[in-house]
mmCIF file with all atom_site columns, C-alpha atoms in Angstrom:
data_model
loop_
_atom_site.group_PDB
_atom_site.id
_atom_site.type_symbol
_atom_site.label_atom_id
_atom_site.label_alt_id
_atom_site.label_comp_id
_atom_site.label_asym_id
_atom_site.label_entity_id
_atom_site.label_seq_id
_atom_site.pdbx_PDB_ins_code
_atom_site.Cartn_x
_atom_site.Cartn_y
_atom_site.Cartn_z
_atom_site.occupancy
_atom_site.B_iso_or_equiv
_atom_site.pdbx_formal_charge
_atom_site.auth_seq_id
_atom_site.auth_comp_id
_atom_site.auth_asym_id
_atom_site.auth_atom_id
_atom_site.pdbx_PDB_model_num
ATOM 1   C CA . GLN A 1 1   ? 66.883  -75.009 19.403 1.00 0.00 ? 1   GLN A CA 1
ATOM 2   C CA . VAL A 1 2   ? 69.824  -73.638 20.000 1.00 0.00 ? 2   VAL A CA 1
ATOM 3   C CA . GLN A 1 3   ? 72.696  -76.487 20.438 1.00 0.00 ? 3   GLN A CA 1
ATOM 4   C CA . LEU A 1 4   ? 76.637  -75.594 22.393 1.00 0.00 ? 4   LEU A CA 1
ATOM 5   C CA . VAL A 1 5   ? 78.668  -79.028 22.748 1.00 0.00 ? 5   VAL A CA 1
ATOM 6   C CA . GLU A 1 6   ? 81.136  -78.778 24.010 1.00 0.00 ? 6   GLU A CA 1
ATOM 7   C CA . SER A 1 7   ? 84.828  -81.786 23.137 1.00 0.00 ? 7   SER A CA 1
ATOM 8   C CA . GLY A 1 8   ? 88.090  -81.784 23.470 1.00 0.00 ? 8   GLY A CA 1
ATOM 9   C CA . GLY A 1 9   ? 88.706  -81.968 27.711 1.00 0.00 ? 9   GLY A CA 1
ATOM 10  C CA . GLY A 1 10  ? 90.965  -84.434 29.318 1.00 0.00 ? 10  GLY A CA 1
ATOM 11  C CA . LEU A 1 11  ? 94.122  -84.445 31.393 1.00 0.00 ? 11  LEU A CA 1
ATOM 12  C CA . VAL A 1 12  ? 96.690  -82.445 31.206 1.00 0.00 ? 12  VAL A CA 1
ATOM 13  C CA . HIS A 1 13  ? 100.267 -81.610 33.112 1.00 0.00 ? 13  HIS A CA 1
ATOM 14  C CA . PRO A 1 14  ? 101.892 -78.116 34.036 1.00 0.00 ? 14  PRO A CA 1
ATOM 15  C CA . GLY A 1 15  ? 102.885 -75.491 31.409 1.00 0.00 ? 15  GLY A CA 1
ATOM 16  C CA . GLY A 1 16  ? 100.505 -78.507 29.027 1.00 0.00 ? 16  GLY A CA 1
ATOM 17  C CA . SER A 1 17  ? 98.299  -77.754 25.555 1.00 0.00 ? 17  SER A CA 1
ATOM 18  C CA . LEU A 1 18  ? 94.558  -78.218 25.666 1.00 0.00 ? 18  LEU A CA 1
ATOM 19  C CA . ARG A 1 19  ? 92.313  -76.923 23.107 1.00 0.00 ? 19  ARG A CA 1
ATOM 20  C CA . LEU A 1 20  ? 88.735  -76.669 23.763 1.00 0.00 ? 20  LEU A CA 1
ATOM 21  C CA . SER A 1 21  ? 86.077  -77.193 21.031 1.00 0.00 ? 21  SER A CA 1
ATOM 22  C CA . CYS A 1 22  ? 82.158  -76.361 20.487 1.00 0.00 ? 22  CYS A CA 1
ATOM 23  C CA . ALA A 1 23  ? 80.150  -77.320 18.475 1.00 0.00 ? 23  ALA A CA 1
ATOM 24  C CA . ALA A 1 24  ? 77.008  -74.580 17.228 1.00 0.00 ? 24  ALA A CA 1
ATOM 25  C CA . SER A 1 25  ? 73.430  -75.468 16.101 1.00 0.00 ? 25  SER A CA 1
ATOM 26  C CA . GLY A 1 26  ? 70.458  -73.969 15.923 1.00 0.00 ? 26  GLY A CA 1
ATOM 27  C CA . GLY A 1 27  ? 70.733  -70.863 15.498 1.00 0.00 ? 27  GLY A CA 1
ATOM 28  C CA . THR A 1 28  ? 72.468  -68.045 12.758 1.00 0.00 ? 28  THR A CA 1
ATOM 29  C CA . PHE A 1 29  ? 76.257  -69.186 14.462 1.00 0.00 ? 29  PHE A CA 1
ATOM 30  C CA . SER A 1 30  ? 78.015  -66.293 12.443 1.00 0.00 ? 30  SER A CA 1
ATOM 31  C CA . THR A 1 31  ? 76.327  -63.448 14.406 1.00 0.00 ? 31  THR A CA 1
ATOM 32  C CA . TRP A 1 32  ? 77.002  -64.687 17.740 1.00 0.00 ? 32  TRP A CA 1
ATOM 33  C CA . THR A 1 33  ? 79.079  -63.929 20.413 1.00 0.00 ? 33  THR A CA 1
ATOM 34  C CA . MET A 1 34  ? 80.469  -67.092 22.187 1.00 0.00 ? 34  MET A CA 1
ATOM 35  C CA . GLY A 1 35  ? 82.337  -67.429 25.071 1.00 0.00 ? 35  GLY A CA 1
ATOM 36  C CA . TRP A 1 36  ? 83.982  -69.231 27.610 1.00 0.00 ? 36  TRP A CA 1
ATOM 37  C CA . PHE A 1 37  ? 83.154  -69.767 30.997 1.00 0.00 ? 37  PHE A CA 1
ATOM 38  C CA . ARG A 1 38  ? 84.685  -72.259 33.860 1.00 0.00 ? 38  ARG A CA 1
ATOM 39  C CA . GLN A 1 39  ? 83.421  -73.592 37.253 1.00 0.00 ? 39  GLN A CA 1
ATOM 40  C CA . ALA A 1 40  ? 86.146  -75.572 38.883 1.00 0.00 ? 40  ALA A CA 1
ATOM 41  C CA . PRO A 1 41  ? 85.423  -77.055 42.514 1.00 0.00 ? 41  PRO A CA 1
ATOM 42  C CA . GLY A 1 42  ? 83.502  -75.222 44.996 1.00 0.00 ? 42  GLY A CA 1
ATOM 43  C CA . LYS A 1 43  ? 84.180  -72.393 43.066 1.00 0.00 ? 43  LYS A CA 1
ATOM 44  C CA . ASP A 1 44  ? 80.703  -69.205 41.215 1.00 0.00 ? 44  ASP A CA 1
ATOM 45  C CA . ARG A 1 45  ? 81.814  -69.954 37.661 1.00 0.00 ? 45  ARG A CA 1
ATOM 46  C CA . GLU A 1 46  ? 83.288  -67.145 36.026 1.00 0.00 ? 46  GLU A CA 1
ATOM 47  C CA . PHE A 1 47  ? 84.434  -65.705 33.167 1.00 0.00 ? 47  PHE A CA 1
ATOM 48  C CA . VAL A 1 48  ? 87.408  -66.899 30.852 1.00 0.00 ? 48  VAL A CA 1
ATOM 49  C CA . ALA A 1 49  ? 87.403  -65.128 27.262 1.00 0.00 ? 49  ALA A CA 1
ATOM 50  C CA . ALA A 1 50  ? 84.390  -63.689 24.614 1.00 0.00 ? 50  ALA A CA 1
ATOM 51  C CA . ILE A 1 51  ? 84.449  -63.792 21.315 1.00 0.00 ? 51  ILE A CA 1
ATOM 52  C CA . SER A 1 52  ? 82.593  -61.364 18.226 1.00 0.00 ? 52  SER A CA 1
ATOM 53  C CA . TRP A 1 53  ? 80.526  -62.811 15.864 1.00 0.00 ? 53  TRP A CA 1
ATOM 54  C CA . SER A 1 54  ? 82.995  -61.414 13.421 1.00 0.00 ? 54  SER A CA 1
ATOM 55  C CA . ALA A 1 55  ? 85.681  -61.998 15.255 1.00 0.00 ? 55  ALA A CA 1
ATOM 56  C CA . GLY A 1 56  ? 86.793  -58.592 15.346 1.00 0.00 ? 56  GLY A CA 1
ATOM 57  C CA . ASN A 1 57  ? 86.661  -58.902 19.420 1.00 0.00 ? 57  ASN A CA 1
ATOM 58  C CA . THR A 1 58  ? 88.245  -60.778 21.643 1.00 0.00 ? 58  THR A CA 1
ATOM 59  C CA . TYR A 1 59  ? 87.968  -59.470 25.976 1.00 0.00 ? 59  TYR A CA 1
ATOM 60  C CA . TYR A 1 60  ? 89.676  -62.076 28.347 1.00 0.00 ? 60  TYR A CA 1
ATOM 61  C CA . ALA A 1 61  ? 89.576  -62.968 32.749 1.00 0.00 ? 61  ALA A CA 1
ATOM 62  C CA . ASP A 1 62  ? 93.282  -61.422 33.163 1.00 0.00 ? 62  ASP A CA 1
ATOM 63  C CA . SER A 1 63  ? 93.567  -64.824 34.959 1.00 0.00 ? 63  SER A CA 1
ATOM 64  C CA . VAL A 1 64  ? 94.197  -66.347 31.358 1.00 0.00 ? 64  VAL A CA 1
ATOM 65  C CA . ARG A 1 65  ? 95.115  -63.338 29.016 1.00 0.00 ? 65  ARG A CA 1
ATOM 66  C CA . GLY A 1 66  ? 98.066  -64.316 27.446 1.00 0.00 ? 66  GLY A CA 1
ATOM 67  C CA . ARG A 1 67  ? 98.082  -67.941 28.127 1.00 0.00 ? 67  ARG A CA 1
ATOM 68  C CA . PHE A 1 68  ? 94.595  -68.755 26.165 1.00 0.00 ? 68  PHE A CA 1
ATOM 69  C CA . THR A 1 69  ? 92.867  -67.813 22.653 1.00 0.00 ? 69  THR A CA 1
ATOM 70  C CA . ILE A 1 70  ? 89.949  -67.747 22.067 1.00 0.00 ? 70  ILE A CA 1
ATOM 71  C CA . PHE A 1 71  ? 89.101  -68.147 18.631 1.00 0.00 ? 71  PHE A CA 1
ATOM 72  C CA . ARG A 1 72  ? 85.880  -68.925 15.780 1.00 0.00 ? 72  ARG A CA 1
ATOM 73  C CA . ASP A 1 73  ? 84.927  -71.084 12.571 1.00 0.00 ? 73  ASP A CA 1
ATOM 74  C CA . ASN A 1 74  ? 81.463  -69.219 11.316 1.00 0.00 ? 74  ASN A CA 1
ATOM 75  C CA . ALA A 1 75  ? 81.566  -71.726 8.371  1.00 0.00 ? 75  ALA A CA 1
ATOM 76  C CA . LYS A 1 76  ? 81.867  -74.243 10.372 1.00 0.00 ? 76  LYS A CA 1
ATOM 77  C CA . ASN A 1 77  ? 79.377  -73.380 13.507 1.00 0.00 ? 77  ASN A CA 1
ATOM 78  C CA . MET A 1 78  ? 82.053  -73.954 15.823 1.00 0.00 ? 78  MET A CA 1
ATOM 79  C CA . VAL A 1 79  ? 84.355  -71.487 18.532 1.00 0.00 ? 79  VAL A CA 1
ATOM 80  C CA . PHE A 1 80  ? 87.366  -72.716 19.942 1.00 0.00 ? 80  PHE A CA 1
ATOM 81  C CA . LEU A 1 81  ? 89.589  -72.348 23.215 1.00 0.00 ? 81  LEU A CA 1
ATOM 82  C CA . GLN A 1 82  ? 92.754  -73.123 22.648 1.00 0.00 ? 82  GLN A CA 1
ATOM 83  C CA . MET A 1 83  ? 95.104  -73.646 26.113 1.00 0.00 ? 83  MET A CA 1
ATOM 84  C CA . ASN A 1 84  ? 98.623  -73.755 26.545 1.00 0.00 ? 84  ASN A CA 1
ATOM 85  C CA . LEU A 1 85  ? 100.742 -72.899 29.625 1.00 0.00 ? 85  LEU A CA 1
ATOM 86  C CA . LEU A 1 86  ? 98.155  -74.439 31.813 1.00 0.00 ? 86  LEU A CA 1
ATOM 87  C CA . LYS A 1 87  ? 98.542  -74.386 35.873 1.00 0.00 ? 87  LYS A CA 1
ATOM 88  C CA . PRO A 1 88  ? 96.977  -76.071 38.056 1.00 0.00 ? 88  PRO A CA 1
ATOM 89  C CA . GLU A 1 89  ? 94.650  -72.988 39.301 1.00 0.00 ? 89  GLU A CA 1
ATOM 90  C CA . ASP A 1 90  ? 93.292  -74.163 35.313 1.00 0.00 ? 90  ASP A CA 1
ATOM 91  C CA . THR A 1 91  ? 91.447  -76.860 36.430 1.00 0.00 ? 91  THR A CA 1
ATOM 92  C CA . ALA A 1 92  ? 87.736  -76.429 36.023 1.00 0.00 ? 92  ALA A CA 1
ATOM 93  C CA . LEU A 1 93  ? 84.334  -77.725 33.872 1.00 0.00 ? 93  LEU A CA 1
ATOM 94  C CA . TYR A 1 94  ? 84.809  -75.573 31.028 1.00 0.00 ? 94  TYR A CA 1
ATOM 95  C CA . TYR A 1 95  ? 81.267  -74.417 29.355 1.00 0.00 ? 95  TYR A CA 1
ATOM 96  C CA . CYS A 1 96  ? 80.579  -72.678 26.150 1.00 0.00 ? 96  CYS A CA 1
ATOM 97  C CA . ALA A 1 97  ? 78.253  -70.278 25.859 1.00 0.00 ? 97  ALA A CA 1
ATOM 98  C CA . ALA A 1 98  ? 76.338  -68.181 22.778 1.00 0.00 ? 98  ALA A CA 1
ATOM 99  C CA . ASP A 1 99  ? 74.109  -64.465 23.411 1.00 0.00 ? 99  ASP A CA 1
ATOM 100 C CA . THR A 1 100 ? 72.005  -64.455 19.962 1.00 0.00 ? 100 THR A CA 1
ATOM 101 C CA . SER A 1 101 ? 71.283  -60.786 20.865 1.00 0.00 ? 101 SER A CA 1
ATOM 102 C CA . GLY A 1 102 ? 73.634  -59.718 18.570 1.00 0.00 ? 102 GLY A CA 1
ATOM 103 C CA . THR A 1 103 ? 74.708  -56.814 20.355 1.00 0.00 ? 103 THR A CA 1
ATOM 104 C CA . GLY A 1 104 ? 78.587  -57.209 20.362 1.00 0.00 ? 104 GLY A CA 1
ATOM 105 C CA . ILE A 1 105 ? 80.301  -58.600 23.703 1.00 0.00 ? 105 ILE A CA 1
ATOM 106 C CA . ARG A 1 106 ? 78.408  -57.114 26.682 1.00 0.00 ? 106 ARG A CA 1
ATOM 107 C CA . ALA A 1 107 ? 81.730  -57.061 29.392 1.00 0.00 ? 107 ALA A CA 1
ATOM 108 C CA . GLY A 1 108 ? 78.578  -55.429 31.481 1.00 0.00 ? 108 GLY A CA 1
ATOM 109 C CA . VAL A 1 109 ? 76.390  -57.574 31.502 1.00 0.00 ? 109 VAL A CA 1
ATOM 110 C CA . ARG A 1 110 ? 76.020  -60.440 34.202 1.00 0.00 ? 110 ARG A CA 1
ATOM 111 C CA . ASP A 1 111 ? 77.209  -63.355 32.564 1.00 0.00 ? 111 ASP A CA 1
ATOM 112 C CA . TYR A 1 112 ? 78.135  -61.301 29.413 1.00 0.00 ? 112 TYR A CA 1
ATOM 113 C CA . GLY A 1 113 ? 74.248  -61.792 28.679 1.00 0.00 ? 113 GLY A CA 1
ATOM 114 C CA . MET A 1 114 ? 74.936  -65.782 27.205 1.00 0.00 ? 114 MET A CA 1
ATOM 115 C CA . GLU A 1 115 ? 71.507  -66.886 26.815 1.00 0.00 ? 115 GLU A CA 1
ATOM 116 C CA . TYR A 1 116 ? 72.874  -70.401 25.641 1.00 0.00 ? 116 TYR A CA 1
ATOM 117 C CA . TRP A 1 117 ? 74.882  -72.950 27.507 1.00 0.00 ? 117 TRP A CA 1
ATOM 118 C CA . GLY A 1 118 ? 76.946  -76.596 27.169 1.00 0.00 ? 118 GLY A CA 1
ATOM 119 C CA . LYS A 1 119 ? 77.082  -78.887 29.393 1.00 0.00 ? 119 LYS A CA 1
ATOM 120 C CA . GLY A 1 120 ? 80.413  -79.060 29.335 1.00 0.00 ? 120 GLY A CA 1
ATOM 121 C CA . THR A 1 121 ? 83.743  -80.518 29.021 1.00 0.00 ? 121 THR A CA 1
ATOM 122 C CA . LEU A 1 122 ? 86.573  -81.259 32.027 1.00 0.00 ? 122 LEU A CA 1
ATOM 123 C CA . VAL A 1 123 ? 90.051  -79.731 31.800 1.00 0.00 ? 123 VAL A CA 1
ATOM 124 C CA . THR A 1 124 ? 92.268  -81.317 34.202 1.00 0.00 ? 124 THR A CA 1
ATOM 125 C CA . VAL A 1 125 ? 95.857  -79.801 34.919 1.00 0.00 ? 125 VAL A CA 1
ATOM 126 C CA . SER A 1 126 ? 98.371  -81.616 37.969 1.00 0.00 ? 126 SER A CA 1
ATOM 127 C CA . SER A 1 127 ? 101.445 -83.833 37.536 1.00 0.00 ? 127 SER A CA 1
#
């Protein structure tokens, strides 16, 4: 059973940084495409970033490109989201997600083909 557990959320001032972590279990993590999504209050869930199994490919939403970095540690079954230059509009519940199909980043598929989801960690950017 695939399980994803996020951590690292919190309250940060505009311009600050946070690093989110996601611990994965229940399968061969090193073959999965991993992603981060977020849902702000009153809005739909949206894609943030994705990383291929080998970390050779990454993909970002336009709204976070240049500020956020997704990376992974396959030896520890973990994926991370380093968030810099945070803005109030980054406030959201952030979800870790996994695509276990082994087909790489599926940008043209609903939710990038992610099959498994964590419960989320809350990020609040406010002065």
